[in-house]
Amino acid sequence: MKRPLPVYDFATPAAKEFPSIITLENTNVCNLRCVHCPQGQGFPDRPDFHATYMSWDVYTKAIDEIAQYPITLLRYSPDGEALIHPQFLDQTAYAKAKGVTPVGLTTNGVLLDNPAIEQGKRLPRKTMMERLLEIGIDLIDISLDAARKESYERVRVGADYHRVWSNIHRLLYLRDKMKVTTKIMLSIIVQLEITQEEVDEFVKYWTPLVDRVIVRGYLSNLGLTPQKPGTVVDQMSGVERWPCPQFWKRITIGSDGSIRFCVVDWLEKTVVGTIGTHSIRDLWHSEEYARLRQAHMEKRYADAHDLCGPCTDWMGMRWEWGFELAVDAVMGKRKVADQPPPLPVSAMNGGMVPLASIGRSAA
């Protein structure tokens, strides 16, 4: 029986009014040089790279608007490591005080055991993870990406596997001891450097311990990281392209306050506005966003934007299997299957696409 196609539209009236996922980059600086990330492929060495930390004024302006709307997630991500920002605890506390929920952090986990700093002062005998739990952060998503020390330190260059492994277990212990509701997710990227055996080992070990395990496909970040054999691009060969869900689901706020429509646009070529000058809601309803959506619906991807035409990262952005499902699942909003439904491919391929999301609670 032929599977029905996903509905290419806003999921809810609230999502039509305001983006349901806000990806907020509080800095573009990272402490690691991972092989699957532009940070590990020379991005910080580019002549146009400038280390940036989001100012308090820009941050509070963004949060003040976001707080007016029901959302699926405020997600601290993507270009840098959020824990590096000296005001990160203050930022998280401000968002929670304003009623933004849920608030989630995507992190490499290295700095979770660092001393806590708030209002410019180090707190005695408090770590970052302890204060995040006390503040009431809703979700911590740790990118671990390996089950063994050797492969971990090969892909996550600059990190110490035992430190991060210990941080995760300490975080789980503190969460339970403090009886807080923070959800903890772990992820691994399927890539050439990690065997399928290790992916299975990762899922088997962590699934009973954390709230959700995510197995992600490797993406090229609009060409800033090299294509690798056996990843999503190969798996999706023959699948007809669909409109990018980002135009109906989320926006990204850069560390300089720029607002862009593409989360993987590290070079900020998809900027449509700026915090303090433009309203997020007004941009979401703007003629430019309507044009972008229409071009994608009509499969005129190159007409939408220069980056959209050659993009292959859409292959990792399924409408019916997005990050919002994992968030809703751990937050108890809905039940989500362990694996995504298969996608039919062309008659020439004659098979089904084995997308890489597995585990008891993967999405």
mmCIF file of C-alpha atoms in Angstrom:
data_model
loop_
_atom_site.group_PDB
_atom_site.id
_atom_site.type_symbol
_atom_site.label_atom_id
_atom_site.label_comp_id
_atom_site.label_asym_id
_atom_site.label_seq_id
_atom_site.Cartn_x
_atom_site.Cartn_y
_atom_site.Cartn_z
ATOM 1 C CA MET A 1 0.000 0.000 0.000
ATOM 2 C CA LYS A 2 1.331 3.411 -0.967
ATOM 3 C CA ARG A 3 2.216 5.637 1.981
ATOM 4 C CA PRO A 4 0.479 9.040 2.105
ATOM 5 C CA LEU A 5 2.777 11.982 1.524
ATOM 6 C CA PRO A 6 3.517 14.343 4.421
ATOM 7 C CA VAL A 7 1.462 17.528 4.509
ATOM 8 C CA TYR A 8 3.718 20.406 3.517
ATOM 9 C CA ASP A 9 2.211 23.083 5.732
ATOM 10 C CA PHE A 10 2.252 24.530 9.225
ATOM 11 C CA ALA A 11 1.639 21.823 11.821
ATOM 12 C CA THR A 12 -0.653 23.987 13.954
ATOM 13 C CA PRO A 13 -2.226 27.463 13.950
ATOM 14 C CA ALA A 14 0.384 28.437 16.567
ATOM 15 C CA ALA A 15 3.206 27.404 14.206
ATOM 16 C CA LYS A 16 1.661 29.537 11.470
ATOM 17 C CA GLU A 17 1.623 32.529 13.806
ATOM 18 C CA PHE A 18 5.192 32.099 15.111
ATOM 19 C CA PRO A 19 8.020 29.631 14.427
ATOM 20 C CA SER A 20 7.697 26.623 16.704
ATOM 21 C CA ILE A 21 11.457 26.044 17.052
ATOM 22 C CA ILE A 22 13.876 28.891 17.717
ATOM 23 C CA THR A 23 17.506 27.885 17.308
ATOM 24 C CA LEU A 24 19.586 30.438 19.169
ATOM 25 C CA GLU A 25 23.342 30.630 18.751
ATOM 26 C CA ASN A 26 24.787 32.540 21.695
ATOM 27 C CA THR A 27 28.332 32.183 20.324
ATOM 28 C CA ASN A 28 30.068 30.889 17.201
ATOM 29 C CA VAL A 29 33.100 29.801 19.245
ATOM 30 C CA CYS A 30 33.693 26.131 20.014
ATOM 31 C CA ASN A 31 36.194 24.262 22.170
ATOM 32 C CA LEU A 32 36.350 21.229 19.836
ATOM 33 C CA ARG A 33 37.263 20.547 16.205
ATOM 34 C CA CYS A 34 34.966 17.643 15.299
ATOM 35 C CA VAL A 35 35.503 16.035 11.900
ATOM 36 C CA HIS A 36 31.795 16.215 10.979
ATOM 37 C CA CYS A 37 31.498 19.915 11.786
ATOM 38 C CA PRO A 38 32.712 23.089 10.014
ATOM 39 C CA GLN A 39 34.552 23.949 13.240
ATOM 40 C CA GLY A 40 36.840 20.994 12.483
ATOM 41 C CA GLN A 41 37.136 21.794 8.780
ATOM 42 C CA GLY A 42 38.841 25.169 9.011
ATOM 43 C CA PHE A 43 35.808 27.378 9.648
ATOM 44 C CA PRO A 44 37.468 29.350 12.504
ATOM 45 C CA ASP A 45 40.497 29.961 10.250
ATOM 46 C CA ARG A 46 38.509 31.710 7.518
ATOM 47 C CA PRO A 47 39.444 35.387 7.048
ATOM 48 C CA ASP A 48 35.762 36.333 7.395
ATOM 49 C CA PHE A 49 35.343 34.522 10.720
ATOM 50 C CA HIS A 50 34.958 36.720 13.788
ATOM 51 C CA ALA A 51 34.510 35.213 17.242
ATOM 52 C CA THR A 52 31.188 36.539 18.498
ATOM 53 C CA TYR A 53 29.346 36.323 21.801
ATOM 54 C CA MET A 54 25.703 37.396 21.809
ATOM 55 C CA SER A 55 25.235 40.612 23.763
ATOM 56 C CA TRP A 56 22.820 40.764 26.681
ATOM 57 C CA ASP A 57 20.763 43.419 24.911
ATOM 58 C CA VAL A 58 20.282 41.316 21.767
ATOM 59 C CA TYR A 59 19.555 38.217 23.819
ATOM 60 C CA THR A 60 16.915 39.801 26.033
ATOM 61 C CA LYS A 61 15.201 41.458 23.050
ATOM 62 C CA ALA A 62 14.937 38.042 21.374
ATOM 63 C CA ILE A 63 13.670 36.287 24.506
ATOM 64 C CA ASP A 64 11.146 39.037 25.251
ATOM 65 C CA GLU A 65 9.489 38.404 21.891
ATOM 66 C CA ILE A 66 9.747 34.609 22.018
ATOM 67 C CA ALA A 67 8.117 34.604 25.459
ATOM 68 C CA GLN A 68 4.905 35.974 23.952
ATOM 69 C CA TYR A 69 4.213 32.804 21.963
ATOM 70 C CA PRO A 70 3.766 29.069 22.638
ATOM 71 C CA ILE A 71 6.678 27.200 21.067
ATOM 72 C CA THR A 72 7.960 23.654 20.715
ATOM 73 C CA LEU A 73 11.527 24.523 21.732
ATOM 74 C CA LEU A 74 14.041 27.287 22.345
ATOM 75 C CA ARG A 75 17.215 25.441 21.412
ATOM 76 C CA TYR A 76 20.690 26.722 22.269
ATOM 77 C CA SER A 77 22.769 25.543 19.336
ATOM 78 C CA PRO A 78 24.199 25.441 16.498
ATOM 79 C CA ASP A 79 27.539 26.981 15.331
ATOM 80 C CA GLY A 80 29.375 27.170 18.654
ATOM 81 C CA GLU A 81 29.356 25.605 22.116
ATOM 82 C CA ALA A 82 26.772 27.467 24.214
ATOM 83 C CA LEU A 83 28.455 26.658 27.541
ATOM 84 C CA ILE A 84 31.453 28.794 26.509
ATOM 85 C CA HIS A 85 29.400 31.999 26.717
ATOM 86 C CA PRO A 86 30.243 33.627 30.082
ATOM 87 C CA GLN A 87 26.570 34.593 30.570
ATOM 88 C CA PHE A 88 25.004 31.281 29.600
ATOM 89 C CA LEU A 89 23.562 30.548 33.046
ATOM 90 C CA ASP A 90 22.200 34.095 33.217
ATOM 91 C CA GLN A 91 20.709 33.648 29.745
ATOM 92 C CA THR A 92 19.009 30.392 30.669
ATOM 93 C CA ALA A 93 17.673 31.829 33.922
ATOM 94 C CA TYR A 94 16.279 34.856 32.051
ATOM 95 C CA ALA A 95 14.450 32.690 29.520
ATOM 96 C CA LYS A 96 12.946 30.532 32.250
ATOM 97 C CA ALA A 97 11.935 33.589 34.309
ATOM 98 C CA LYS A 98 10.168 34.992 31.242
ATOM 99 C CA GLY A 99 8.150 31.791 30.935
ATOM 100 C CA VAL A 100 9.794 30.418 27.794
ATOM 101 C CA THR A 101 9.277 26.662 27.674
ATOM 102 C CA PRO A 102 10.689 24.273 26.835
ATOM 103 C CA VAL A 103 14.276 25.509 26.898
ATOM 104 C CA GLY A 104 16.874 23.071 25.560
ATOM 105 C CA LEU A 105 20.656 22.941 25.273
ATOM 106 C CA THR A 106 22.565 21.040 22.607
ATOM 107 C CA THR A 107 26.137 20.611 23.854
ATOM 108 C CA ASN A 108 29.273 18.510 23.475
ATOM 109 C CA GLY A 109 29.150 18.024 27.243
ATOM 110 C CA VAL A 110 32.811 18.782 27.916
ATOM 111 C CA LEU A 111 32.205 21.860 30.055
ATOM 112 C CA LEU A 112 29.279 20.599 32.124
ATOM 113 C CA ASP A 113 31.642 20.093 35.077
ATOM 114 C CA ASN A 114 33.120 23.595 34.840
ATOM 115 C CA PRO A 115 32.573 25.960 37.786
ATOM 116 C CA ALA A 116 29.268 27.803 37.530
ATOM 117 C CA ILE A 117 29.480 31.519 36.730
ATOM 118 C CA GLU A 118 26.522 33.875 37.186
ATOM 119 C CA GLN A 119 26.452 37.646 36.991
ATOM 120 C CA GLY A 120 30.193 37.546 36.386
ATOM 121 C CA LYS A 121 30.976 35.666 39.605
ATOM 122 C CA ARG A 122 32.034 32.089 40.199
ATOM 123 C CA LEU A 123 29.669 30.237 42.505
ATOM 124 C CA PRO A 124 31.433 28.280 45.264
ATOM 125 C CA ARG A 125 31.245 24.518 44.875
ATOM 126 C CA LYS A 126 28.701 24.665 42.027
ATOM 127 C CA THR A 127 29.147 23.260 38.541
ATOM 128 C CA MET A 128 27.445 24.277 35.321
ATOM 129 C CA MET A 129 25.345 21.126 35.298
ATOM 130 C CA GLU A 130 24.151 21.645 38.873
ATOM 131 C CA ARG A 131 23.024 25.199 38.219
ATOM 132 C CA LEU A 132 21.307 24.269 34.945
ATOM 133 C CA LEU A 133 19.287 21.675 36.819
ATOM 134 C CA GLU A 134 18.489 24.156 39.593
ATOM 135 C CA ILE A 135 17.459 26.832 37.091
ATOM 136 C CA GLY A 136 15.107 24.306 35.543
ATOM 137 C CA ILE A 137 16.382 23.842 32.014
ATOM 138 C CA ASP A 138 13.947 21.500 30.313
ATOM 139 C CA LEU A 139 16.237 19.525 28.022
ATOM 140 C CA ILE A 140 19.944 18.766 27.666
ATOM 141 C CA ASP A 141 20.924 17.087 24.388
ATOM 142 C CA ILE A 142 24.528 15.840 24.453
ATOM 143 C CA SER A 143 26.321 15.076 21.194
ATOM 144 C CA LEU A 144 28.522 12.110 22.141
ATOM 145 C CA ASP A 145 28.944 10.496 18.704
ATOM 146 C CA ALA A 146 30.812 7.350 19.761
ATOM 147 C CA ALA A 147 30.727 4.441 22.189
ATOM 148 C CA ARG A 148 34.476 3.948 22.509
ATOM 149 C CA LYS A 149 37.298 6.228 23.618
ATOM 150 C CA GLU A 150 39.473 5.740 20.520
ATOM 151 C CA SER A 151 36.782 6.530 17.969
ATOM 152 C CA TYR A 152 35.303 9.316 20.125
ATOM 153 C CA GLU A 153 38.578 11.202 20.310
ATOM 154 C CA ARG A 154 39.126 10.587 16.597
ATOM 155 C CA VAL A 155 35.873 12.307 15.594
ATOM 156 C CA ARG A 156 35.545 14.776 18.494
ATOM 157 C CA VAL A 157 38.999 16.286 18.261
ATOM 158 C CA GLY A 158 40.098 18.029 21.435
ATOM 159 C CA ALA A 159 37.728 16.218 23.802
ATOM 160 C CA ASP A 160 38.365 13.675 26.567
ATOM 161 C CA TYR A 161 35.986 10.707 26.342
ATOM 162 C CA HIS A 162 36.242 9.776 30.003
ATOM 163 C CA ARG A 163 35.499 13.334 31.101
ATOM 164 C CA VAL A 164 32.343 13.564 28.994
ATOM 165 C CA TRP A 165 31.232 10.019 29.893
ATOM 166 C CA SER A 166 31.617 10.926 33.574
ATOM 167 C CA ASN A 167 29.780 14.213 33.066
ATOM 168 C CA ILE A 168 26.795 12.402 31.574
ATOM 169 C CA HIS A 169 26.592 9.923 34.427
ATOM 170 C CA ARG A 170 27.026 12.722 36.987
ATOM 171 C CA LEU A 171 24.268 14.694 35.275
ATOM 172 C CA LEU A 172 21.922 11.707 35.412
ATOM 173 C CA TYR A 173 22.764 11.135 39.076
ATOM 174 C CA LEU A 174 22.172 14.775 40.026
ATOM 175 C CA ARG A 175 18.957 14.953 38.028
ATOM 176 C CA ASP A 176 17.541 11.996 39.943
ATOM 177 C CA LYS A 177 18.928 13.104 43.310
ATOM 178 C CA MET A 178 17.456 16.599 42.927
ATOM 179 C CA LYS A 179 14.164 15.183 41.637
ATOM 180 C CA VAL A 180 13.975 17.680 38.779
ATOM 181 C CA THR A 181 12.211 17.110 35.472
ATOM 182 C CA THR A 182 15.065 17.958 33.078
ATOM 183 C CA LYS A 183 15.152 15.514 30.171
ATOM 184 C CA ILE A 184 18.466 14.161 28.892
ATOM 185 C CA MET A 185 19.086 12.989 25.337
ATOM 186 C CA LEU A 186 22.208 11.616 23.663
ATOM 187 C CA SER A 187 23.053 11.502 19.975
ATOM 188 C CA ILE A 188 25.479 9.827 17.605
ATOM 189 C CA ILE A 189 26.160 10.650 13.953
ATOM 190 C CA VAL A 190 26.403 7.807 11.456
ATOM 191 C CA GLN A 191 29.601 8.506 9.550
ATOM 192 C CA LEU A 192 32.556 6.728 7.992
ATOM 193 C CA GLU A 193 34.675 6.865 11.151
ATOM 194 C CA ILE A 194 32.072 5.003 13.242
ATOM 195 C CA THR A 195 31.163 1.383 12.471
ATOM 196 C CA GLN A 196 27.586 0.122 12.537
ATOM 197 C CA GLU A 197 28.660 -2.198 15.346
ATOM 198 C CA GLU A 198 29.635 0.823 17.426
ATOM 199 C CA VAL A 199 26.375 2.609 16.621
ATOM 200 C CA ASP A 200 24.477 -0.460 17.861
ATOM 201 C CA GLU A 201 26.689 -0.589 20.949
ATOM 202 C CA PHE A 202 25.950 3.108 21.623
ATOM 203 C CA VAL A 203 22.196 2.592 21.366
ATOM 204 C CA LYS A 204 22.247 -0.531 23.526
ATOM 205 C CA TYR A 205 24.286 1.062 26.323
ATOM 206 C CA TRP A 206 22.588 4.466 26.560
ATOM 207 C CA THR A 207 18.946 3.661 25.804
ATOM 208 C CA PRO A 208 18.132 2.363 29.318
ATOM 209 C CA LEU A 209 19.887 5.325 30.950
ATOM 210 C CA VAL A 210 18.704 8.485 29.185
ATOM 211 C CA ASP A 211 15.328 9.772 28.055
ATOM 212 C CA ARG A 212 16.023 9.470 24.353
ATOM 213 C CA VAL A 213 18.757 8.272 22.028
ATOM 214 C CA ILE A 214 19.067 9.895 18.618
ATOM 215 C CA VAL A 215 21.009 8.464 15.693
ATOM 216 C CA ARG A 216 21.601 11.255 13.193
ATOM 217 C CA GLY A 217 22.636 11.112 9.572
ATOM 218 C CA TYR A 218 25.801 12.885 8.449
ATOM 219 C CA LEU A 219 25.198 16.132 6.539
ATOM 220 C CA SER A 220 27.611 18.314 4.580
ATOM 221 C CA ASN A 221 26.561 21.666 6.105
ATOM 222 C CA LEU A 222 26.076 23.213 2.666
ATOM 223 C CA GLY A 223 29.495 22.006 1.557
ATOM 224 C CA LEU A 224 31.503 23.177 4.570
ATOM 225 C CA THR A 225 32.149 19.558 5.525
ATOM 226 C CA PRO A 226 33.135 16.920 2.946
ATOM 227 C CA GLN A 227 30.727 14.370 1.532
ATOM 228 C CA LYS A 228 31.353 10.856 2.865
ATOM 229 C CA PRO A 229 30.371 7.529 1.301
ATOM 230 C CA GLY A 230 27.520 5.544 2.807
ATOM 231 C CA THR A 231 25.807 8.499 4.459
ATOM 232 C CA VAL A 232 22.423 10.147 3.926
ATOM 233 C CA VAL A 233 23.184 11.328 0.387
ATOM 234 C CA ASP A 234 23.872 7.749 -0.746
ATOM 235 C CA GLN A 235 20.919 6.355 1.198
ATOM 236 C CA MET A 236 18.544 8.871 -0.350
ATOM 237 C CA SER A 237 19.596 8.360 -3.946
ATOM 238 C CA GLY A 238 16.483 8.321 -6.122
ATOM 239 C CA VAL A 239 14.201 9.997 -3.591
ATOM 240 C CA GLU A 240 12.306 12.978 -4.965
ATOM 241 C CA ARG A 241 13.190 16.200 -3.178
ATOM 242 C CA TRP A 242 10.623 17.782 -0.869
ATOM 243 C CA PRO A 243 10.232 21.417 0.281
ATOM 244 C CA CYS A 244 12.513 22.323 3.162
ATOM 245 C CA PRO A 245 10.559 22.100 6.449
ATOM 246 C CA GLN A 246 12.508 24.983 7.987
ATOM 247 C CA PHE A 247 10.280 27.562 6.289
ATOM 248 C CA TRP A 248 7.277 26.193 8.153
ATOM 249 C CA LYS A 249 8.893 25.133 11.434
ATOM 250 C CA ARG A 250 11.841 27.170 12.657
ATOM 251 C CA ILE A 251 14.185 30.117 12.414
ATOM 252 C CA THR A 252 17.784 30.576 13.553
ATOM 253 C CA ILE A 253 19.179 33.550 15.458
ATOM 254 C CA GLY A 254 22.925 34.084 15.047
ATOM 255 C CA SER A 255 25.294 35.229 17.778
ATOM 256 C CA ASP A 256 25.368 38.723 16.230
ATOM 257 C CA GLY A 257 21.570 38.956 16.335
ATOM 258 C CA SER A 258 21.063 38.130 12.667
ATOM 259 C CA ILE A 259 17.940 36.137 11.833
ATOM 260 C CA ARG A 260 18.311 33.528 9.111
ATOM 261 C CA PHE A 261 16.048 30.921 7.598
ATOM 262 C CA CYS A 262 18.638 28.138 7.341
ATOM 263 C CA VAL A 263 20.100 26.446 10.403
ATOM 264 C CA VAL A 264 23.106 25.038 8.495
ATOM 265 C CA ASP A 265 24.028 28.363 6.880
ATOM 266 C CA TRP A 266 27.233 28.996 8.793
ATOM 267 C CA LEU A 267 28.229 31.784 6.383
ATOM 268 C CA GLU A 268 25.032 33.754 7.075
ATOM 269 C CA LYS A 269 23.945 34.038 3.462
ATOM 270 C CA THR A 270 20.303 33.414 4.353
ATOM 271 C CA VAL A 271 19.866 36.341 6.732
ATOM 272 C CA VAL A 272 16.430 37.951 6.495
ATOM 273 C CA GLY A 273 16.568 40.363 9.426
ATOM 274 C CA THR A 274 18.157 41.389 12.707
ATOM 275 C CA ILE A 275 17.033 41.277 16.333
ATOM 276 C CA GLY A 276 16.298 44.827 17.498
ATOM 277 C CA THR A 277 15.485 45.970 13.974
ATOM 278 C CA HIS A 278 13.010 43.313 12.909
ATOM 279 C CA SER A 279 10.319 41.368 14.703
ATOM 280 C CA ILE A 280 10.607 37.572 14.436
ATOM 281 C CA ARG A 281 6.845 37.356 14.032
ATOM 282 C CA ASP A 282 6.780 40.000 11.286
ATOM 283 C CA LEU A 283 9.547 38.244 9.354
ATOM 284 C CA TRP A 284 7.661 34.933 9.672
ATOM 285 C CA HIS A 285 4.675 36.654 8.007
ATOM 286 C CA SER A 286 6.726 38.690 5.525
ATOM 287 C CA GLU A 287 6.502 38.716 1.732
ATOM 288 C CA GLU A 288 10.019 37.266 1.570
ATOM 289 C CA TYR A 289 9.070 34.237 3.641
ATOM 290 C CA ALA A 290 5.936 33.778 1.532
ATOM 291 C CA ARG A 291 8.115 33.882 -1.607
ATOM 292 C CA LEU A 292 10.557 31.337 -0.194
ATOM 293 C CA ARG A 293 7.754 28.963 0.807
ATOM 294 C CA GLN A 294 6.052 29.284 -2.559
ATOM 295 C CA ALA A 295 9.275 28.599 -4.474
ATOM 296 C CA HIS A 296 9.877 25.442 -2.441
ATOM 297 C CA MET A 297 6.273 24.265 -2.855
ATOM 298 C CA GLU A 298 6.678 24.666 -6.618
ATOM 299 C CA LYS A 299 10.050 22.861 -6.493
ATOM 300 C CA ARG A 300 11.859 25.952 -7.778
ATOM 301 C CA TYR A 301 14.618 25.530 -5.235
ATOM 302 C CA ALA A 302 17.293 27.508 -7.064
ATOM 303 C CA ASP A 303 14.824 30.391 -7.449
ATOM 304 C CA ALA A 304 14.209 30.430 -3.713
ATOM 305 C CA HIS A 305 17.861 31.117 -2.855
ATOM 306 C CA ASP A 306 21.312 30.399 -4.282
ATOM 307 C CA LEU A 307 22.028 28.015 -1.397
ATOM 308 C CA CYS A 308 18.777 26.089 -1.800
ATOM 309 C CA GLY A 309 19.442 24.866 -5.350
ATOM 310 C CA PRO A 310 22.530 22.666 -4.729
ATOM 311 C CA CYS A 311 21.619 21.837 -1.115
ATOM 312 C CA THR A 312 21.728 18.174 -0.051
ATOM 313 C CA ASP A 313 21.055 18.790 3.644
ATOM 314 C CA TRP A 314 17.288 18.623 2.979
ATOM 315 C CA MET A 315 17.783 14.846 2.942
ATOM 316 C CA GLY A 316 18.249 14.894 6.703
ATOM 317 C CA MET A 317 15.174 17.067 7.307
ATOM 318 C CA ARG A 318 12.077 14.907 6.992
ATOM 319 C CA TRP A 319 8.710 16.524 7.559
ATOM 320 C CA GLU A 320 7.290 13.587 9.483
ATOM 321 C CA TRP A 321 10.478 12.773 11.410
ATOM 322 C CA GLY A 322 12.000 15.981 12.732
ATOM 323 C CA PHE A 323 13.754 16.944 15.954
ATOM 324 C CA GLU A 324 10.458 18.298 17.275
ATOM 325 C CA LEU A 325 9.182 14.714 17.581
ATOM 326 C CA ALA A 326 12.038 13.809 19.920
ATOM 327 C CA VAL A 327 11.307 16.920 21.977
ATOM 328 C CA ASP A 328 7.578 16.202 22.169
ATOM 329 C CA ALA A 329 8.296 12.586 23.108
ATOM 330 C CA VAL A 330 10.594 13.363 26.040
ATOM 331 C CA MET A 331 8.327 16.191 27.195
ATOM 332 C CA GLY A 332 5.423 13.738 27.289
ATOM 333 C CA LYS A 333 3.352 15.554 24.655
ATOM 334 C CA ARG A 334 2.904 12.538 22.374
ATOM 335 C CA LYS A 335 4.099 9.011 21.752
ATOM 336 C CA VAL A 336 6.718 8.624 19.044
ATOM 337 C CA ALA A 337 7.850 5.428 17.345
ATOM 338 C CA ASP A 338 11.382 4.137 17.817
ATOM 339 C CA GLN A 339 12.161 4.345 14.115
ATOM 340 C CA PRO A 340 10.943 6.558 11.263
ATOM 341 C CA PRO A 341 8.635 5.168 8.589
ATOM 342 C CA PRO A 342 10.533 4.065 5.469
ATOM 343 C CA LEU A 343 10.561 6.269 2.400
ATOM 344 C CA PRO A 344 9.756 4.731 -1.012
ATOM 345 C CA VAL A 345 12.462 5.276 -3.609
ATOM 346 C CA SER A 346 12.423 5.284 -7.390
ATOM 347 C CA ALA A 347 11.573 2.168 -9.395
ATOM 348 C CA MET A 348 15.161 2.090 -10.590
ATOM 349 C CA ASN A 349 16.392 1.713 -7.034
ATOM 350 C CA GLY A 350 13.557 -0.624 -6.190
ATOM 351 C CA GLY A 351 14.026 -0.622 -2.427
ATOM 352 C CA MET A 352 13.398 1.301 0.755
ATOM 353 C CA VAL A 353 15.620 3.922 2.284
ATOM 354 C CA PRO A 354 17.169 2.747 5.601
ATOM 355 C CA LEU A 355 17.214 6.078 7.432
ATOM 356 C CA ALA A 356 19.483 6.164 10.451
ATOM 357 C CA SER A 357 17.237 6.813 13.436
ATOM 358 C CA ILE A 358 17.149 3.822 15.753
ATOM 359 C CA GLY A 359 16.867 2.965 19.427
ATOM 360 C CA ARG A 360 14.111 2.763 21.976
ATOM 361 C CA SER A 361 13.515 6.506 21.812
ATOM 362 C CA ALA A 362 15.109 7.832 18.660
ATOM 363 C CA ALA A 363 13.839 10.516 16.317
#
